[in-house]
């Protein structure tokens, strides 16, 4: 839907816009590439452990929940095409400084837990196709390597994103292609697709518990709103690109899940954990070199981790630069012009999480943090309906954000079957944020900040200012 409204508020002077170089095709690749990655490559086995053979159900349910929230993002990016990020939308809707800070820190924390999930999958699964090394050593090398790249400074380009998207998508298409061929040859058992594990819980709780974890595989689509200012005619092309991109990613995920469940019993997928896709490929195509798929998996998780650590360090830097966190986090290396203290801080947290927390807990904690943020975004879009703008923009049907509030909120509670360990990890991370905020408040005092000075983009973080 499209609405046209008038504004009674005088426009403030605007800064020059960024170059609008992203067309509909590049934006579509960006959305697809932003979703594909660690989630499906690392958590298929853990999701199977919770749901059983009906592995496709939680991935489809996660897509529906994400799809509803996408409507809210589309309305907000249509109204405010030069701005991006849940923190800014929350700030516009509620104007509560501490709430805006908590949303920003929550997004930052989700980046760290997501990167830690990628590091865990890197060391425990895909690197093992080439060498077997102690996790603590692999984690140290992985996180240090990301920190060094981050410190050096990385400018992500859309062309690089297209290449990495093709590689990640290619790996999943291998699973689907070989799997369909094997099923066509009579392998597998399609009856597994309706089997739900109810050993410890009922059917509904098994589905919601699996969905709360599978949602990790669908996050990422919201990052594209941060590219609005660099997109040609974002009000027109964003809705189509985002919804088609999410549809493509969801279709790939469901097909991978169907193939995996048909060819491999759920208990074997669960036993394989983060190596579930390797197990599927081994069954469907015994002669295929697993090292090749291992290399694809390495690229997928490295790219996801790097993007998330870039985002996390820049967000921490941004909050320090706005004087709402201790100024030490805003220190910039004079040579590289990168926020070295924030990079070190986020890298240390990521390393601690890798060596001390299970992969499913890390993935689930990432989903938990972002589900809480998405709930607020769905509320914000309704609150901001009272703010009118002069240009036409996409308007979400009211039922979509309302349903998004209910579903995202439910999946972020223990009622969905989410284990207490995820709340513990999330609580500790957010408590660190509150502690840093209190220290800064006692030293600096109350600070009013503008969240538009930085965004929560995982893929195009703003470089530090001098």
Coordinates of C-alpha atoms in Angstrom, one line a residue:
X1 CA 0.0 0.0 0.0
X2 CA 1.1 3.6 -0.5
X3 CA 0.0 6.7 1.3
X4 CA 0.6 10.3 0.7
X5 CA 0.5 12.7 3.7
X6 CA 1.5 16.3 4.4
X7 CA 3.9 17.6 7.0
X8 CA 3.2 20.5 9.3
X9 CA 6.8 20.6 10.5
X10 CA 9.4 22.7 8.7
X11 CA 12.2 20.7 7.2
X12 CA 15.6 21.1 8.7
X13 CA 18.7 21.7 6.5
X14 CA 20.0 18.3 5.2
X15 CA 23.5 17.2 4.7
X16 CA 24.6 16.2 1.1
X17 CA 23.4 12.7 0.3
X18 CA 25.6 9.8 -0.4
X19 CA 25.9 8.6 -4.0
X20 CA 22.9 6.6 -5.0
X21 CA 24.7 3.8 -6.9
X22 CA 22.6 0.7 -5.8
X23 CA 20.0 -0.5 -8.3
X24 CA 17.3 -3.1 -7.8
X25 CA 19.6 -6.1 -8.8
X26 CA 22.4 -5.2 -6.5
X27 CA 20.0 -4.5 -3.7
X28 CA 18.4 -7.9 -4.3
X29 CA 21.8 -9.6 -4.1
X30 CA 22.5 -7.6 -0.9
X31 CA 19.4 -8.8 0.8
X32 CA 19.9 -12.5 -0.2
X33 CA 23.6 -12.4 0.8
X34 CA 22.8 -10.7 4.1
X35 CA 20.5 -13.6 5.1
X36 CA 22.5 -16.5 3.8
X37 CA 25.4 -17.5 6.0
X38 CA 26.2 -18.9 9.4
X39 CA 22.7 -19.7 10.4
X40 CA 22.0 -22.5 7.8
X41 CA 25.6 -23.6 7.5
X42 CA 26.0 -24.1 11.3
X43 CA 22.7 -24.6 13.1
X44 CA 20.8 -27.2 10.9
X45 CA 21.7 -30.0 13.2
X46 CA 20.7 -28.2 16.4
X47 CA 17.3 -27.2 14.9
X48 CA 16.8 -30.9 13.9
X49 CA 17.5 -31.9 17.5
X50 CA 14.6 -29.7 18.7
X51 CA 12.0 -30.4 16.0
X52 CA 12.8 -33.9 14.5
X53 CA 12.2 -34.8 10.9
X54 CA 9.9 -31.8 10.2
X55 CA 13.0 -29.6 9.9
X56 CA 11.4 -27.4 7.2
X57 CA 8.6 -26.2 9.6
X58 CA 10.8 -24.0 11.9
X59 CA 12.6 -22.4 8.9
X60 CA 9.3 -21.6 7.2
X61 CA 7.9 -20.3 10.5
X62 CA 11.0 -18.1 11.1
X63 CA 10.5 -16.7 7.6
X64 CA 6.9 -15.8 8.3
X65 CA 7.9 -14.0 11.5
X66 CA 10.7 -12.1 9.7
X67 CA 8.4 -11.3 6.8
X68 CA 6.0 -9.6 9.1
X69 CA 8.7 -7.5 10.6
X70 CA 10.1 -6.7 7.2
X71 CA 6.8 -4.8 6.4
X72 CA 7.5 -2.5 9.4
X73 CA 11.1 -1.9 8.2
X74 CA 9.8 -1.1 4.7
X75 CA 7.3 1.5 6.0
X76 CA 10.0 3.1 8.2
X77 CA 12.6 3.2 5.5
X78 CA 10.0 4.6 3.1
X79 CA 9.2 7.4 5.5
X80 CA 12.8 8.0 6.4
X81 CA 14.9 6.9 3.4
X82 CA 18.0 8.8 4.5
X83 CA 18.1 7.1 7.9
X84 CA 18.5 3.6 9.0
X85 CA 18.6 1.3 12.0
X86 CA 16.4 0.1 14.8
X87 CA 18.0 2.5 17.2
X88 CA 17.0 5.6 15.2
X89 CA 13.5 4.3 14.6
X90 CA 13.1 3.6 18.3
X91 CA 14.4 7.1 19.1
X92 CA 12.0 8.7 16.7
X93 CA 9.1 6.8 18.2
X94 CA 9.8 7.1 21.9
X95 CA 12.5 9.7 22.4
X96 CA 13.8 7.9 25.5
X97 CA 17.6 8.2 25.6
X98 CA 18.2 5.1 27.7
X99 CA 15.9 2.9 25.6
X100 CA 17.7 4.1 22.4
X101 CA 21.0 3.2 24.0
X102 CA 19.8 -0.2 25.1
X103 CA 18.5 -1.0 21.6
X104 CA 21.8 0.1 20.1
X105 CA 23.8 -2.0 22.6
X106 CA 21.5 -4.9 22.0
X107 CA 22.2 -4.8 18.3
X108 CA 25.9 -4.5 19.0
X109 CA 25.7 -7.5 21.3
X110 CA 23.9 -9.5 18.7
X111 CA 26.8 -8.9 16.3
X112 CA 29.3 -10.2 18.8
X113 CA 27.3 -13.4 19.6
X114 CA 26.7 -13.9 15.8
X115 CA 30.4 -13.6 15.1
X116 CA 31.2 -16.0 18.0
X117 CA 28.7 -18.5 16.4
X118 CA 30.6 -18.2 13.2
X119 CA 33.9 -18.7 14.9
X120 CA 32.6 -21.8 16.7
X121 CA 31.4 -23.3 13.4
X122 CA 34.7 -22.4 11.8
X123 CA 36.8 -24.3 14.3
X124 CA 34.4 -27.2 15.2
X125 CA 33.2 -28.1 11.7
X126 CA 34.6 -26.7 8.5
X127 CA 38.3 -26.3 9.4
X128 CA 38.2 -30.0 10.5
X129 CA 38.0 -30.9 6.8
X130 CA 41.6 -29.7 6.6
X131 CA 43.1 -29.9 10.1
X132 CA 42.1 -30.8 13.6
X133 CA 43.3 -28.2 16.2
X134 CA 42.3 -27.3 19.7
X135 CA 39.3 -25.0 19.8
X136 CA 40.9 -22.5 22.1
X137 CA 43.8 -22.1 19.6
X138 CA 41.5 -21.9 16.5
X139 CA 39.3 -19.4 18.3
X140 CA 42.2 -17.2 19.3
X141 CA 43.6 -17.3 15.7
X142 CA 40.1 -16.7 14.2
X143 CA 39.2 -13.8 16.4
X144 CA 42.7 -12.2 16.2
X145 CA 42.6 -12.5 12.4
X146 CA 39.2 -10.7 12.3
X147 CA 40.5 -8.1 14.7
X148 CA 43.6 -7.4 12.5
X149 CA 41.5 -7.1 9.4
X150 CA 39.1 -4.9 11.3
X151 CA 42.0 -2.8 12.6
X152 CA 43.5 -2.4 9.2
X153 CA 40.1 -1.1 7.9
X154 CA 37.8 -2.8 5.5
X155 CA 35.6 -1.1 2.9
X156 CA 32.9 -3.5 1.9
X157 CA 31.8 -3.2 -1.7
X158 CA 28.6 -4.3 -3.4
X159 CA 30.6 -6.3 -6.0
X160 CA 32.4 -8.2 -3.3
X161 CA 29.0 -8.9 -1.7
X162 CA 27.7 -10.3 -5.0
X163 CA 30.7 -12.7 -5.2
X164 CA 30.4 -13.9 -1.7
X165 CA 26.7 -14.3 -2.1
X166 CA 27.2 -16.5 -5.2
X167 CA 29.7 -18.7 -3.2
X168 CA 27.4 -19.1 -0.2
X169 CA 24.4 -19.7 -2.4
X170 CA 26.4 -22.1 -4.6
X171 CA 27.1 -24.3 -1.5
X172 CA 23.5 -24.5 -0.6
X173 CA 22.5 -25.3 -4.2
X174 CA 25.0 -28.2 -4.2
X175 CA 23.1 -29.6 -1.2
X176 CA 19.8 -29.1 -2.9
X177 CA 20.9 -30.4 -6.4
X178 CA 22.7 -33.5 -5.2
X179 CA 20.0 -34.1 -2.6
X180 CA 17.2 -34.0 -5.2
X181 CA 19.1 -36.3 -7.5
X182 CA 19.6 -38.8 -4.7
X183 CA 15.9 -38.7 -3.7
X184 CA 15.0 -39.2 -7.4
X185 CA 17.1 -42.3 -7.3
X186 CA 15.0 -43.7 -4.5
X187 CA 17.2 -42.7 -1.5
X188 CA 15.7 -41.3 1.7
X189 CA 12.4 -41.5 3.5
X190 CA 9.9 -38.7 2.8
X191 CA 7.7 -39.7 5.8
X192 CA 10.3 -38.1 8.1
X193 CA 9.1 -34.7 6.9
X194 CA 6.0 -34.8 9.2
X195 CA 7.8 -36.3 12.2
X196 CA 7.9 -33.9 15.2
X197 CA 10.0 -34.7 18.2
X198 CA 7.6 -34.7 21.2
X199 CA 9.7 -36.8 23.6
X200 CA 10.0 -34.0 26.2
X201 CA 7.4 -31.4 24.9
X202 CA 4.2 -31.2 23.0
X203 CA 4.1 -30.5 19.2
X204 CA 3.5 -26.8 19.5
X205 CA 6.4 -26.2 22.0
X206 CA 8.7 -28.3 19.8
X207 CA 7.9 -26.1 16.8
X208 CA 8.3 -22.8 18.7
X209 CA 11.5 -23.9 20.4
X210 CA 13.0 -24.9 17.0
X211 CA 11.7 -21.7 15.4
X212 CA 13.3 -19.6 18.1
X213 CA 16.6 -21.0 17.1
X214 CA 16.0 -21.2 13.3
X215 CA 15.2 -17.5 13.4
X216 CA 18.9 -16.9 13.6
X217 CA 19.1 -18.1 9.9
X218 CA 16.7 -15.4 8.8
X219 CA 18.2 -12.3 10.5
X220 CA 20.2 -9.9 8.3
X221 CA 17.5 -8.6 6.1
X222 CA 17.1 -5.6 8.3
X223 CA 20.7 -4.4 7.5
X224 CA 19.5 -3.4 4.0
X225 CA 17.6 -0.5 5.4
X226 CA 20.9 1.1 6.1
X227 CA 21.6 1.3 2.4
X228 CA 18.6 3.4 1.7
X229 CA 20.6 6.6 1.2
X230 CA 22.8 4.9 -1.4
X231 CA 19.9 3.3 -3.3
X232 CA 18.3 4.6 -6.5
X233 CA 14.7 5.6 -5.7
X234 CA 14.5 3.5 -2.4
X235 CA 10.8 4.2 -1.8
X236 CA 10.0 2.4 -5.1
X237 CA 12.5 -0.5 -5.3
X238 CA 13.0 -1.4 -1.6
X239 CA 9.8 -3.2 -1.1
X240 CA 10.2 -5.5 -4.1
X241 CA 13.9 -6.1 -3.5
X242 CA 13.5 -6.9 0.2
X243 CA 10.5 -9.2 -0.1
X244 CA 11.8 -11.1 -3.2
X245 CA 15.2 -11.4 -1.5
X246 CA 13.7 -12.8 1.6
X247 CA 11.5 -15.2 -0.5
X248 CA 14.5 -16.5 -2.3
X249 CA 16.5 -17.1 0.9
X250 CA 13.5 -18.8 2.6
X251 CA 12.9 -21.0 -0.4
X252 CA 16.6 -22.1 -0.4
X253 CA 16.4 -22.8 3.4
X254 CA 13.2 -24.8 3.1
X255 CA 14.5 -26.9 0.2
X256 CA 17.8 -27.6 2.1
X257 CA 15.7 -28.6 5.2
X258 CA 13.5 -30.9 3.1
X259 CA 16.5 -32.6 1.4
X260 CA 18.3 -33.0 4.7
X261 CA 15.4 -34.6 6.6
X262 CA 14.5 -36.9 3.7
X263 CA 18.0 -38.2 3.3
X264 CA 19.3 -38.3 6.9
X265 CA 17.4 -39.2 10.0
X266 CA 16.9 -36.4 12.5
X267 CA 19.0 -38.1 15.2
X268 CA 21.9 -38.3 12.8
X269 CA 21.6 -34.7 11.8
X270 CA 21.4 -33.7 15.5
X271 CA 24.5 -35.8 16.3
X272 CA 26.4 -34.1 13.4
X273 CA 25.5 -30.7 15.0
X274 CA 27.2 -27.9 12.9
X275 CA 28.4 -30.6 10.4
X276 CA 24.8 -31.6 9.4
X277 CA 25.1 -30.3 5.9
X278 CA 28.4 -32.1 5.4
X279 CA 26.6 -35.3 6.5
X280 CA 23.8 -34.6 3.9
X281 CA 26.3 -34.1 1.1
X282 CA 28.2 -37.3 2.2
X283 CA 25.0 -39.3 1.9
X284 CA 23.7 -37.7 -1.3
X285 CA 27.0 -37.7 -3.2
X286 CA 29.6 -40.0 -1.6
X287 CA 32.2 -39.1 -4.2
X288 CA 32.0 -35.4 -3.8
X289 CA 35.1 -33.9 -2.1
X290 CA 34.0 -32.7 1.3
X291 CA 37.0 -30.3 1.4
X292 CA 35.4 -28.2 -1.4
X293 CA 32.2 -27.8 0.6
X294 CA 34.3 -27.2 3.7
X295 CA 36.1 -24.3 1.9
X296 CA 32.7 -22.9 1.0
X297 CA 31.5 -23.2 4.6
X298 CA 34.7 -21.4 5.8
X299 CA 34.1 -18.5 3.4
X300 CA 30.5 -18.3 4.5
X301 CA 31.2 -18.1 8.3
X302 CA 34.3 -15.9 7.9
X303 CA 32.3 -13.4 5.9
X304 CA 29.5 -13.4 8.4
X305 CA 31.9 -13.0 11.4
X306 CA 33.8 -10.2 9.8
X307 CA 30.7 -8.2 8.9
X308 CA 29.4 -8.6 12.5
X309 CA 32.6 -7.7 14.2
X310 CA 32.9 -4.6 12.0
X311 CA 29.4 -3.6 13.0
X312 CA 29.9 -4.3 16.7
X313 CA 33.2 -2.3 17.0
X314 CA 31.8 0.7 15.0
X315 CA 28.6 0.8 17.1
X316 CA 30.7 0.8 20.3
X317 CA 32.8 3.5 18.9
X318 CA 29.7 5.5 17.8
X319 CA 28.2 5.3 21.3
X320 CA 31.5 6.5 22.8
X321 CA 31.8 9.3 20.2
X322 CA 28.3 10.4 21.2
X323 CA 29.5 10.5 24.9
X324 CA 27.0 7.9 26.1
X325 CA 29.8 5.3 26.8
X326 CA 33.3 6.0 28.3
X327 CA 35.4 8.0 25.9
X328 CA 38.1 5.3 25.9
X329 CA 36.0 3.3 23.4
X330 CA 36.2 6.2 21.0
X331 CA 39.9 6.2 20.7
X332 CA 41.1 6.0 17.1
X333 CA 44.5 4.7 15.9
X334 CA 46.3 7.6 14.4
X335 CA 47.8 5.6 11.5
X336 CA 45.0 3.2 10.6
X337 CA 42.1 5.5 11.7
X338 CA 40.2 2.6 13.1
X339 CA 38.6 2.3 16.6
X340 CA 41.3 0.1 18.1
X341 CA 40.0 0.0 21.7
X342 CA 36.4 -1.0 20.6
X343 CA 37.9 -3.6 18.3
X344 CA 40.0 -5.1 21.2
X345 CA 37.0 -5.0 23.5
X346 CA 34.5 -6.7 21.2
X347 CA 37.2 -9.3 20.1
X348 CA 37.9 -10.3 23.7
X349 CA 34.2 -10.7 24.4
X350 CA 33.8 -12.8 21.2
X351 CA 36.7 -15.1 22.2
X352 CA 35.3 -15.6 25.7
X353 CA 31.9 -16.6 24.2
X354 CA 33.5 -19.0 21.7
X355 CA 35.5 -21.0 24.3
X356 CA 32.7 -21.0 27.0
X357 CA 29.3 -21.2 25.3
X358 CA 27.7 -23.8 23.1
X359 CA 27.0 -23.0 19.4
X360 CA 23.2 -23.4 19.8
X361 CA 23.2 -21.1 22.7
X362 CA 25.2 -18.5 20.8
X363 CA 22.9 -18.7 17.8
X364 CA 19.8 -18.7 20.0
X365 CA 21.1 -15.7 22.0
X366 CA 21.6 -13.8 18.7
X367 CA 18.0 -14.5 17.7
X368 CA 16.8 -13.6 21.2
X369 CA 18.5 -10.2 21.1
X370 CA 17.2 -9.4 17.6
X371 CA 13.7 -10.6 18.3
X372 CA 13.5 -8.2 21.2
X373 CA 14.7 -5.4 18.9
X374 CA 12.2 -6.4 16.2
X375 CA 9.4 -6.3 18.7
X376 CA 10.2 -2.7 19.4
X377 CA 10.5 -1.9 15.7
X378 CA 7.0 -3.3 15.2
X379 CA 5.7 -1.1 18.0
X380 CA 7.6 1.9 16.7
X381 CA 6.0 1.7 13.2
X382 CA 2.5 2.0 14.8
X383 CA 3.6 4.9 17.1
X384 CA 5.2 6.8 14.2
X385 CA 1.9 6.6 12.2
X386 CA 1.1 10.0 13.8
X387 CA 4.2 11.5 12.2
X388 CA 3.4 12.6 8.7
X389 CA 5.8 13.1 5.8
X390 CA 5.3 14.9 2.5
X391 CA 6.3 12.1 0.1
X392 CA 4.6 8.9 -0.9
X393 CA 5.8 5.8 0.9
X394 CA 5.1 2.1 1.5
X395 CA 2.5 1.6 4.3
X396 CA 2.3 -1.8 6.0
X397 CA -1.1 -3.3 6.6
X398 CA -1.8 -2.7 10.2
X399 CA -2.2 -6.4 11.0
X400 CA 1.4 -7.1 10.0
X401 CA 3.2 -5.1 12.7
X402 CA 0.5 -6.2 15.2
X403 CA 1.2 -9.8 14.4
X404 CA 4.9 -9.1 14.4
X405 CA 4.7 -7.7 18.0
X406 CA 2.8 -10.8 19.2
X407 CA 5.1 -13.4 17.4
X408 CA 8.5 -11.7 17.9
X409 CA 7.6 -11.0 21.5
X410 CA 6.4 -14.5 22.1
X411 CA 9.6 -16.1 20.6
X412 CA 11.7 -13.8 22.8
X413 CA 10.2 -15.3 26.0
X414 CA 10.7 -18.6 27.8
X415 CA 7.2 -19.6 26.8
X416 CA 8.5 -20.4 23.3
X417 CA 10.7 -23.1 24.8
X418 CA 13.8 -21.0 24.7
X419 CA 16.4 -22.3 27.2
X420 CA 17.4 -20.2 30.2
X421 CA 21.1 -20.3 29.1
X422 CA 20.3 -17.9 26.3
X423 CA 18.7 -15.4 28.6
X424 CA 21.7 -15.7 30.9
X425 CA 24.2 -14.9 28.1
X426 CA 22.0 -12.0 26.8
X427 CA 21.6 -10.7 30.3
X428 CA 25.3 -10.7 31.0
X429 CA 26.0 -8.8 27.8
X430 CA 23.3 -6.2 28.4
X431 CA 24.4 -5.8 32.0
X432 CA 27.9 -5.0 30.8
X433 CA 26.3 -2.3 28.6
X434 CA 24.3 -0.9 31.5
X435 CA 27.4 -0.8 33.7
X436 CA 29.4 1.1 31.1
X437 CA 26.5 3.5 30.7
X438 CA 26.3 4.1 34.5
X439 CA 30.1 4.7 34.7
X440 CA 29.8 7.2 31.9
X441 CA 26.8 8.8 33.5
X442 CA 28.6 9.3 36.8
X443 CA 31.7 10.7 35.1
X444 CA 30.1 12.8 32.3
X445 CA 26.5 13.3 33.5
X446 CA 23.4 13.2 31.3
X447 CA 24.1 13.3 27.6
X448 CA 21.6 13.9 24.8
X449 CA 22.7 12.1 21.7
X450 CA 21.6 11.7 18.1
X451 CA 21.6 8.1 16.9
X452 CA 21.5 9.2 13.3
X453 CA 25.3 9.9 13.7
X454 CA 25.9 6.2 13.5
X455 CA 23.8 3.2 12.3
X456 CA 23.6 -0.5 13.1
X457 CA 24.6 -1.6 9.6
X458 CA 26.6 -4.9 9.7
X459 CA 27.8 -4.4 6.2
X460 CA 28.7 -0.7 5.8
X461 CA 29.8 0.6 9.2
X462 CA 30.8 4.2 9.2
X463 CA 34.5 4.9 9.5
X464 CA 35.7 6.7 12.6
X465 CA 36.1 10.5 12.4
X466 CA 39.3 12.2 13.5

